[in-house]
PDB file of C-alpha atoms in Angstrom:
ATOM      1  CA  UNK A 164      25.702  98.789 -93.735  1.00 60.00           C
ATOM      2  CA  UNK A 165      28.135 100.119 -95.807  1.00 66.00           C
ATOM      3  CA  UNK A 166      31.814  99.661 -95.274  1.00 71.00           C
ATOM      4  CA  UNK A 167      35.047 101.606 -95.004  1.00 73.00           C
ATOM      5  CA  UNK A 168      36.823 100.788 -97.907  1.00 64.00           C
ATOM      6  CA  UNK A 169      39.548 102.862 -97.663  1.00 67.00           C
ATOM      7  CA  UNK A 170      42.594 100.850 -97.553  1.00 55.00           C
ATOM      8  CA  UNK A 171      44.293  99.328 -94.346  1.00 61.00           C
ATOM      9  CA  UNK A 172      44.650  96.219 -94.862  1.00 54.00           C
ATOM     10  CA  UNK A 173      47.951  93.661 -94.035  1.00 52.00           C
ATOM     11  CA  UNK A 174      47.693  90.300 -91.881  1.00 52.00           C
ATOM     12  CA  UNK A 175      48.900  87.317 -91.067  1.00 49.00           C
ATOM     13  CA  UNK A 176      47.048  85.796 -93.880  1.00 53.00           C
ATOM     14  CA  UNK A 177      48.584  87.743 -96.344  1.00 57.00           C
ATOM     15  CA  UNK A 178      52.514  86.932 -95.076  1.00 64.00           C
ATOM     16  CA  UNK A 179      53.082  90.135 -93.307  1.00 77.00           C
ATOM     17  CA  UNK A 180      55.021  89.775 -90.293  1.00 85.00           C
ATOM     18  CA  UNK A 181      54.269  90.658 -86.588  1.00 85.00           C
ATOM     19  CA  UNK A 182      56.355  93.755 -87.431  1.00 88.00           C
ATOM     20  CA  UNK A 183      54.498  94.705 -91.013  1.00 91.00           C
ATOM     21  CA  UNK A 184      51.406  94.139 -88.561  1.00 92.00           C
ATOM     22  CA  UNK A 185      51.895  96.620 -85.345  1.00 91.00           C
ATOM     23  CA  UNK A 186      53.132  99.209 -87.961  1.00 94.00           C
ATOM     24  CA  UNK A 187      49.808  98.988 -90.135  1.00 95.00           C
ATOM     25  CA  UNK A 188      47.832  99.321 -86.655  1.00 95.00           C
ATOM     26  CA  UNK A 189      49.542 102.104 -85.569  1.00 95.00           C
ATOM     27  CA  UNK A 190      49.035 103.512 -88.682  1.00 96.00           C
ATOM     28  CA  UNK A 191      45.610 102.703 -88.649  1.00 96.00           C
ATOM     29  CA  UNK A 192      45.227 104.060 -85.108  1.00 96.00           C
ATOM     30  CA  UNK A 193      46.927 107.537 -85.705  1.00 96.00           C
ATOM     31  CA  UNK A 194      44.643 108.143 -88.427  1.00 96.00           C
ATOM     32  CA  UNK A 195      41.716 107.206 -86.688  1.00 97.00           C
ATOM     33  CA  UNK A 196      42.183 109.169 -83.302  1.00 96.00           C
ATOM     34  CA  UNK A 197      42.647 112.682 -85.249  1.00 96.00           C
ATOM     35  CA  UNK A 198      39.695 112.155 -87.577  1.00 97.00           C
ATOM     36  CA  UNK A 199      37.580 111.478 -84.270  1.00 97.00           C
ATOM     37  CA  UNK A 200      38.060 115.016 -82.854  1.00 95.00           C
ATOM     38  CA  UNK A 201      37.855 116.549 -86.295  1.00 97.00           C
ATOM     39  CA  UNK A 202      34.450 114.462 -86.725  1.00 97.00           C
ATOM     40  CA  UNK A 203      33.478 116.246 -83.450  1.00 96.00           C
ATOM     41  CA  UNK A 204      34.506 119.446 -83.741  1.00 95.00           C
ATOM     42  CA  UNK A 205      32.527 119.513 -87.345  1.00 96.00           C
ATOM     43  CA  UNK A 206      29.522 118.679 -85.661  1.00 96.00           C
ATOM     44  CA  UNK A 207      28.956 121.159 -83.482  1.00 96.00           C
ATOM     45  CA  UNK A 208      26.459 120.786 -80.468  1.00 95.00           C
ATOM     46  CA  UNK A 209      23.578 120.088 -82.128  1.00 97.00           C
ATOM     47  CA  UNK A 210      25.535 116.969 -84.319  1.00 97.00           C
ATOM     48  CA  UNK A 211      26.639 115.883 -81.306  1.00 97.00           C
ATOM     49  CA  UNK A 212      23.281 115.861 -79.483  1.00 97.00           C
ATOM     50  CA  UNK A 213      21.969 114.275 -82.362  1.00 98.00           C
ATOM     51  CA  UNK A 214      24.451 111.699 -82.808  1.00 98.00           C
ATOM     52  CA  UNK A 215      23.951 111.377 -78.845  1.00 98.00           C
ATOM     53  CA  UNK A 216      20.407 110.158 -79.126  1.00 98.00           C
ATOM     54  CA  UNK A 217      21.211 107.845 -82.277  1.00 98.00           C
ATOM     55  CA  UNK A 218      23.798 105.642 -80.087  1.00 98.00           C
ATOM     56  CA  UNK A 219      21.068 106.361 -77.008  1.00 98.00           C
ATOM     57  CA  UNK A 220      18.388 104.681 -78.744  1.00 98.00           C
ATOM     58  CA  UNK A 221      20.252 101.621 -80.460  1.00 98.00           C
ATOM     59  CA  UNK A 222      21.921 101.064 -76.885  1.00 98.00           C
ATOM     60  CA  UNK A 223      18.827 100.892 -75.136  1.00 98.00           C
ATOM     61  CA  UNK A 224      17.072  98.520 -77.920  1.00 98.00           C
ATOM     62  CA  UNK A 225      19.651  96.409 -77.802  1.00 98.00           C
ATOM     63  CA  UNK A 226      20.146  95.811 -74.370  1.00 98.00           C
ATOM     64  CA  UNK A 227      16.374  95.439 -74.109  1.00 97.00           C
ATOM     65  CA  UNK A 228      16.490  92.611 -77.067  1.00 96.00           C
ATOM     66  CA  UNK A 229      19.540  91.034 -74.175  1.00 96.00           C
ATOM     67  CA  UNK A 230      18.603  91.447 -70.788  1.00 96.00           C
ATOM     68  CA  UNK A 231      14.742  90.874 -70.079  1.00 91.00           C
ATOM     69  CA  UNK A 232      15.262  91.947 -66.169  1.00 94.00           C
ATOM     70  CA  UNK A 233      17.503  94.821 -64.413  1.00 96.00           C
ATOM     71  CA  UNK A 234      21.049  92.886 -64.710  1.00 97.00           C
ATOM     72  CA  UNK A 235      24.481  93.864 -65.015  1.00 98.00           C
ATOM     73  CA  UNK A 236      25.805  95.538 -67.821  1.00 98.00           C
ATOM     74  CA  UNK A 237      30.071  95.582 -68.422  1.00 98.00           C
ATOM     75  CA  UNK A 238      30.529  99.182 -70.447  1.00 98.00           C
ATOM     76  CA  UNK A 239      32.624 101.990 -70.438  1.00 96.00           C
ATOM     77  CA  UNK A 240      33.026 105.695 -69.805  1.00 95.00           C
ATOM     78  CA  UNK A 241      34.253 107.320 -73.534  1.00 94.00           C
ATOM     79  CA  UNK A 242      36.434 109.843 -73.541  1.00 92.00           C
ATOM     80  CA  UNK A 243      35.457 113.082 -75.557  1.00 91.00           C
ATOM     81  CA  UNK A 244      36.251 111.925 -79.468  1.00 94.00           C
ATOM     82  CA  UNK A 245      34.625 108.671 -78.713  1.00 96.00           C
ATOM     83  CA  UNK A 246      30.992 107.389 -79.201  1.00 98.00           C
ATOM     84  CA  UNK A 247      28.796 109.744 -76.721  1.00 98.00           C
ATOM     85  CA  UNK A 248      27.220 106.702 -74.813  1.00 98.00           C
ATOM     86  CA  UNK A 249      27.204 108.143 -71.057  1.00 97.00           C
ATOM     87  CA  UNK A 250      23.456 108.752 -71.324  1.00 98.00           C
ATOM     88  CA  UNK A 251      22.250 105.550 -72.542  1.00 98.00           C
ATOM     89  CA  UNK A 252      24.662 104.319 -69.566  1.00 98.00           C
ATOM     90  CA  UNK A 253      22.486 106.879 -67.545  1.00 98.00           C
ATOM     91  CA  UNK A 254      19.095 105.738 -68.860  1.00 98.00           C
ATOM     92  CA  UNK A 255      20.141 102.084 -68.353  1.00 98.00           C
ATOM     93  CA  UNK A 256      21.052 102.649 -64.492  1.00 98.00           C
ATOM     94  CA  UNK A 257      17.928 104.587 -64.297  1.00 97.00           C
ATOM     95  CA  UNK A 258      15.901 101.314 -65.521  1.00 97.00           C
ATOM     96  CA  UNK A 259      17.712  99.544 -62.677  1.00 97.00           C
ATOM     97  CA  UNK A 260      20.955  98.092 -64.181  1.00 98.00           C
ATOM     98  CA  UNK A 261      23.994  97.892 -62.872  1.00 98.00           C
ATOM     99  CA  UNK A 262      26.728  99.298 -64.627  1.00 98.00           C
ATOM    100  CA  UNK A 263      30.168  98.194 -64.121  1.00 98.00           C
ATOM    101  CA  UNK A 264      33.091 100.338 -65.831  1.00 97.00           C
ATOM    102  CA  UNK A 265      37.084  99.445 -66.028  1.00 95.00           C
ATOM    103  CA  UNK A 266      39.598 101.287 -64.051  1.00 92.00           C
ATOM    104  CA  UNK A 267      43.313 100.878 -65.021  1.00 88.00           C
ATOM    105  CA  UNK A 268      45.648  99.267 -62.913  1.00 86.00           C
ATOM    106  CA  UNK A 269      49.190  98.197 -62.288  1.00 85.00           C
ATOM    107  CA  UNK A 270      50.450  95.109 -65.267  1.00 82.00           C
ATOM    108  CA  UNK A 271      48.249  96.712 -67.973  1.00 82.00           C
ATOM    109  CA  UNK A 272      45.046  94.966 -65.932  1.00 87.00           C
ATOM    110  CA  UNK A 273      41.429  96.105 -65.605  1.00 93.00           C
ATOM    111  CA  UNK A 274      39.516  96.296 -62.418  1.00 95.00           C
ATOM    112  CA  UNK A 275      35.588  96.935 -62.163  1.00 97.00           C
ATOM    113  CA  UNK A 276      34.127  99.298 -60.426  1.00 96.00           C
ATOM    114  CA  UNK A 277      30.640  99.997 -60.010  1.00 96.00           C
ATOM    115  CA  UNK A 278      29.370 103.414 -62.028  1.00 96.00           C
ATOM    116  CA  UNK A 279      26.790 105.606 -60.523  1.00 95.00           C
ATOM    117  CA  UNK A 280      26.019 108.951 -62.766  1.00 94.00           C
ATOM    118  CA  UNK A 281      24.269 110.302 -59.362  1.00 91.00           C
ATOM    119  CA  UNK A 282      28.132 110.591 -58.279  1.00 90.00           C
ATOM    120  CA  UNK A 283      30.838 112.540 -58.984  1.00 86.00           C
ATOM    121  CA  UNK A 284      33.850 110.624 -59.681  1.00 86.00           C
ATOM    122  CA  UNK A 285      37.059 111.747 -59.580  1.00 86.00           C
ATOM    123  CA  UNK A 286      39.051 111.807 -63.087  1.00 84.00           C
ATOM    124  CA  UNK A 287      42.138 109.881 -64.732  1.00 81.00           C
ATOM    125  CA  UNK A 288      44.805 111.450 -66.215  1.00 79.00           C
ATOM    126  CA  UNK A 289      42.974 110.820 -69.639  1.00 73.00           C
ATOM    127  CA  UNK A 290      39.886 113.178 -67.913  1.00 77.00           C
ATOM    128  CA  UNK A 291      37.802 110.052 -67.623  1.00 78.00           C
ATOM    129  CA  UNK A 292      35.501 110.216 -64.475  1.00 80.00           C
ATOM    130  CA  UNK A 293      36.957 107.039 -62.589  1.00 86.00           C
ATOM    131  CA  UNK A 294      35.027 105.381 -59.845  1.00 91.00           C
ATOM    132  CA  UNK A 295      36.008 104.893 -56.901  1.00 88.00           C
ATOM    133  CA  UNK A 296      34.602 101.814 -54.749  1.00 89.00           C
ATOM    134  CA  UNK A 297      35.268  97.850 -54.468  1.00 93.00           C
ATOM    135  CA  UNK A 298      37.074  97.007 -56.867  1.00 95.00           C
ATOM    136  CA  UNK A 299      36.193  93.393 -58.848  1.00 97.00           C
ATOM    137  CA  UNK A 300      38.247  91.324 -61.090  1.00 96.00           C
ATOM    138  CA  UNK A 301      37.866  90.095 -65.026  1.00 96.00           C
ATOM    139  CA  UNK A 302      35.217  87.581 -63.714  1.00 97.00           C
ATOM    140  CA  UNK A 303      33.038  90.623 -62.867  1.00 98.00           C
ATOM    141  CA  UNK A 304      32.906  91.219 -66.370  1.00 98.00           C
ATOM    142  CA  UNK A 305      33.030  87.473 -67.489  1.00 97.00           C
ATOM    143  CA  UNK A 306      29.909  87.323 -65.581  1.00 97.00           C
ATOM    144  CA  UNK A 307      27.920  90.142 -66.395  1.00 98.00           C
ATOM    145  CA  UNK A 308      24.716  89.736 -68.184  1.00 98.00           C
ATOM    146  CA  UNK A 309      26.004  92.404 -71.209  1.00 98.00           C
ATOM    147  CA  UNK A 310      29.473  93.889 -71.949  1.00 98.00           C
ATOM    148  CA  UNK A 311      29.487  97.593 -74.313  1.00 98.00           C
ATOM    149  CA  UNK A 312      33.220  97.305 -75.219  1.00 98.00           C
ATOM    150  CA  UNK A 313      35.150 100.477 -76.810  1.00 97.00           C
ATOM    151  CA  UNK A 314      37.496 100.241 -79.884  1.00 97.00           C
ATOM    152  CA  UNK A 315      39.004 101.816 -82.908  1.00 97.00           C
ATOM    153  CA  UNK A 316      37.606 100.146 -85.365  1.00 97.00           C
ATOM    154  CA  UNK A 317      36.204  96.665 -86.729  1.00 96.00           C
ATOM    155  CA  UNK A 318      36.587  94.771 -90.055  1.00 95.00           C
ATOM    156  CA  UNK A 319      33.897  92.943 -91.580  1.00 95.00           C
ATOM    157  CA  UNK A 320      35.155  89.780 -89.948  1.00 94.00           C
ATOM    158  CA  UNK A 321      34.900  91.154 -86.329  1.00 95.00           C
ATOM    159  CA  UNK A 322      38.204  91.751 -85.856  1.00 95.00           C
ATOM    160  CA  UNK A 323      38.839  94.617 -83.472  1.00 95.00           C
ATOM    161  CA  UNK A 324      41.509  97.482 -83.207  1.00 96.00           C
ATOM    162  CA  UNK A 325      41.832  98.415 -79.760  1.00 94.00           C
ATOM    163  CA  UNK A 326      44.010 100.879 -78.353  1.00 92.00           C
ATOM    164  CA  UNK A 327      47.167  99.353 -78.294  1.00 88.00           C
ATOM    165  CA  UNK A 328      47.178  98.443 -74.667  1.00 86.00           C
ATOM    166  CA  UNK A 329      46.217  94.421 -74.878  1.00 86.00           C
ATOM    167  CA  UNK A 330      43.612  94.781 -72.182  1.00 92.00           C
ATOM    168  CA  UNK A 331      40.458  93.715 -73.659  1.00 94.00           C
ATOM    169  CA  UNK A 332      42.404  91.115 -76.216  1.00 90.00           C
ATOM    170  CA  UNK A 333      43.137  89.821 -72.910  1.00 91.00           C
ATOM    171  CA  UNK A 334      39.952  89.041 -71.345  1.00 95.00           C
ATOM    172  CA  UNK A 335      37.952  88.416 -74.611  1.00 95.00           C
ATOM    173  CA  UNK A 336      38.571  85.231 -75.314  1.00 94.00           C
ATOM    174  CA  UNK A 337      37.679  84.369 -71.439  1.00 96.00           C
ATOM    175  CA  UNK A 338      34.116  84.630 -72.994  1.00 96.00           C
ATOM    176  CA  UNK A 339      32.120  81.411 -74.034  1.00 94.00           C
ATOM    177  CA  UNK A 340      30.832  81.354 -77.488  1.00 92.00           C
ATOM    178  CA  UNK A 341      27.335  82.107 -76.157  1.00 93.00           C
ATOM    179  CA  UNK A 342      28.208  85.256 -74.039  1.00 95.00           C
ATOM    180  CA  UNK A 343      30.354  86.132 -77.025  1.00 93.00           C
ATOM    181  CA  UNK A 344      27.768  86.171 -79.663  1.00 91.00           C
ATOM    182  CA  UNK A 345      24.599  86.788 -77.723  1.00 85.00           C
ATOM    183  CA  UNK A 346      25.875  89.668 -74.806  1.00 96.00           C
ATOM    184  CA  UNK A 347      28.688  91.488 -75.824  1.00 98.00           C
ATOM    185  CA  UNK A 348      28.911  94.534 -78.339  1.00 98.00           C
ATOM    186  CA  UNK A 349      31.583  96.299 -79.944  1.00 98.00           C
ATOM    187  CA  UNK A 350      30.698  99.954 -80.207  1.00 98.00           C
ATOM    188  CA  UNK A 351      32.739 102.454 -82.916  1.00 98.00           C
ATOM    189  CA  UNK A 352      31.418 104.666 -85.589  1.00 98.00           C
ATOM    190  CA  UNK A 353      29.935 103.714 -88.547  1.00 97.00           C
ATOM    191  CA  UNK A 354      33.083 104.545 -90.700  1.00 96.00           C
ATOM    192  CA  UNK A 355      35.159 102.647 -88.307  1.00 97.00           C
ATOM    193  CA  UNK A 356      33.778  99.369 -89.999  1.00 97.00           C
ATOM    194  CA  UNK A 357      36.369  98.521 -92.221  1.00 96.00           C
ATOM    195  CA  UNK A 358      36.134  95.677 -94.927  1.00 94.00           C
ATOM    196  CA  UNK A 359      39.488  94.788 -93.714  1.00 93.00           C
ATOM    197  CA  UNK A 360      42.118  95.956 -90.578  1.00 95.00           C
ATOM    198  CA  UNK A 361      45.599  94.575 -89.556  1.00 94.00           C
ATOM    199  CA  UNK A 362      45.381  92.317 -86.964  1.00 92.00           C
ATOM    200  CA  UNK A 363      47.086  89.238 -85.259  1.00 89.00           C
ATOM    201  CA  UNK A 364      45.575  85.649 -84.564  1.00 85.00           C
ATOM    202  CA  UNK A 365      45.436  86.710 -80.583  1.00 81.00           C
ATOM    203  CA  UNK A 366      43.215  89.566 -81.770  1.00 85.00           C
ATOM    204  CA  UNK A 367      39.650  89.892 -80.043  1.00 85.00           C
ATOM    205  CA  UNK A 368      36.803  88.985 -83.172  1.00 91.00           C
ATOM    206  CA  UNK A 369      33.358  90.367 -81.901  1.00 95.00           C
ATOM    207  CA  UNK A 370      30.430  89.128 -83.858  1.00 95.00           C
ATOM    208  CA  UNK A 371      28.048  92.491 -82.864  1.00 97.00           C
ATOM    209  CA  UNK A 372      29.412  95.466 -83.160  1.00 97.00           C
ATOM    210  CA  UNK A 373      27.208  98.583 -82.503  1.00 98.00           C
ATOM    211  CA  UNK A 374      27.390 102.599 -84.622  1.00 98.00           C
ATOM    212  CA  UNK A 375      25.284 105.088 -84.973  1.00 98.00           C
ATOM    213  CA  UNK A 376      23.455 103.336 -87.830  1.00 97.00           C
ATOM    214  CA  UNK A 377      22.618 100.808 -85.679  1.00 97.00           C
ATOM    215  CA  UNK A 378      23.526  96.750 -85.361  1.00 97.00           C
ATOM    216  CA  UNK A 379      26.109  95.075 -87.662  1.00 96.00           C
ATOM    217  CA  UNK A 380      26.406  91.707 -87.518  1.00 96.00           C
ATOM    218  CA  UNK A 381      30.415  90.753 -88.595  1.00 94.00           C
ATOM    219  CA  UNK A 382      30.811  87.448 -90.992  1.00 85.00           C
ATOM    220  CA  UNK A 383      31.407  84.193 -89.676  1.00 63.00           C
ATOM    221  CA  UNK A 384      34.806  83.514 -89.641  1.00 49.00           C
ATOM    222  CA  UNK A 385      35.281  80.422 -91.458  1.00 38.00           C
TER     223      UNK A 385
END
């Protein structure tokens, strides 16, 4: 796949400090966000539709390359400049998954609710439907058998650019290597793969990351 070369890189391993750092990612992140609705607005229906079925139909295949039985599947609901993945989510609880998505809470924590698309949901400030229900804790999605997880972009490496908040930086690294490398998937655009981001040693790496194009597998760090 090709890469974003465009330039954004500065990290720890070059010297930069922790300040140089969270300035290059918000830098990063402000030109990112903008581009996202312009990207959508450009496309029109029928783009979108189309770029719809593209992230459908990797979702599905990869999932079905994951989980071999109905399970439960850790994702997300996007808001409108991100990835258009609600009807693979649809399709998948259809098949018989179970699809768990994050509420916010108080302390900058995620809780898990469970996400029916039979329902209507109530929406967050952002205009995300939210679930209501039980709400589970991070080993809810520790333990589920696939997690979709949102970001800004990813570098060749894996490392991801969230969305400033710390929450999934958080409860990465709870992961074993195993449910790392072989169930969870970072899902962006296909220009948000950079050959290089900012980012900090507590930054989440994922090792699959998921566009339109289809799978990219990041380098092993070394």
């Amino acid at each position: 796949m090709h890469l974003n070369t465009t330039p954004a890189t500065s990290n720890s391993d070059t010297g930069a400090s922790a300040d140089d750092i969270s300035l290059d990612k918000d830098i990063l992140r402000s030109q990112i966000r903008p581009r996202r609705l312009t990207a959508r607005s450009h496309r029109g229906e029928q783009g979108q539709q189309q770029m719809q079925e593209l992230f459908t139909a990797h979702i599905l295949e990869a999932v079905a390359q994951r989980v071999h039985s109905p399970g439960t599947i850790a994702a997300y609901l996007p808001t409108k400049s991100e990835p258009p993945i609600v009807e693979a989510l649809t399709r998948l609880h259809k098949d018989g998954h179970r699809i768990l998505v994050p509420v916010v809470r108080p302390g900058r924590k995620l809780a898990w609710v469970h996400w029916d698309p039979t329902v209507e949901h109530p929406l967050s400030p952002m205009g995300i439907p939210e679930p209501e229900g039980e709400e589970q804790d991070t080993q809810a999605f520790i333990d589920a058998d696939l997690r979709l997880i949102p970001a800004l972009a990813f570098d060749a490496g894996g490392h991801r650019l969230g969305q400033g908040g710390g929450y999934y930086d958080r409860i990465i690294p709870l992961l074993s290597d195993q449910q790392l490398t072989g169930r969870s998937i970072g899902i962006v655009f296909s220009d948000e793969i950079y050959e290089a981001i900012p980012y900090d040693q507590w930054d989440a790496i994922l090792p699959v990351i998921l566009t339109e194009r289809g799978i990219f597998l990041a380098h092993q760090q070394g």
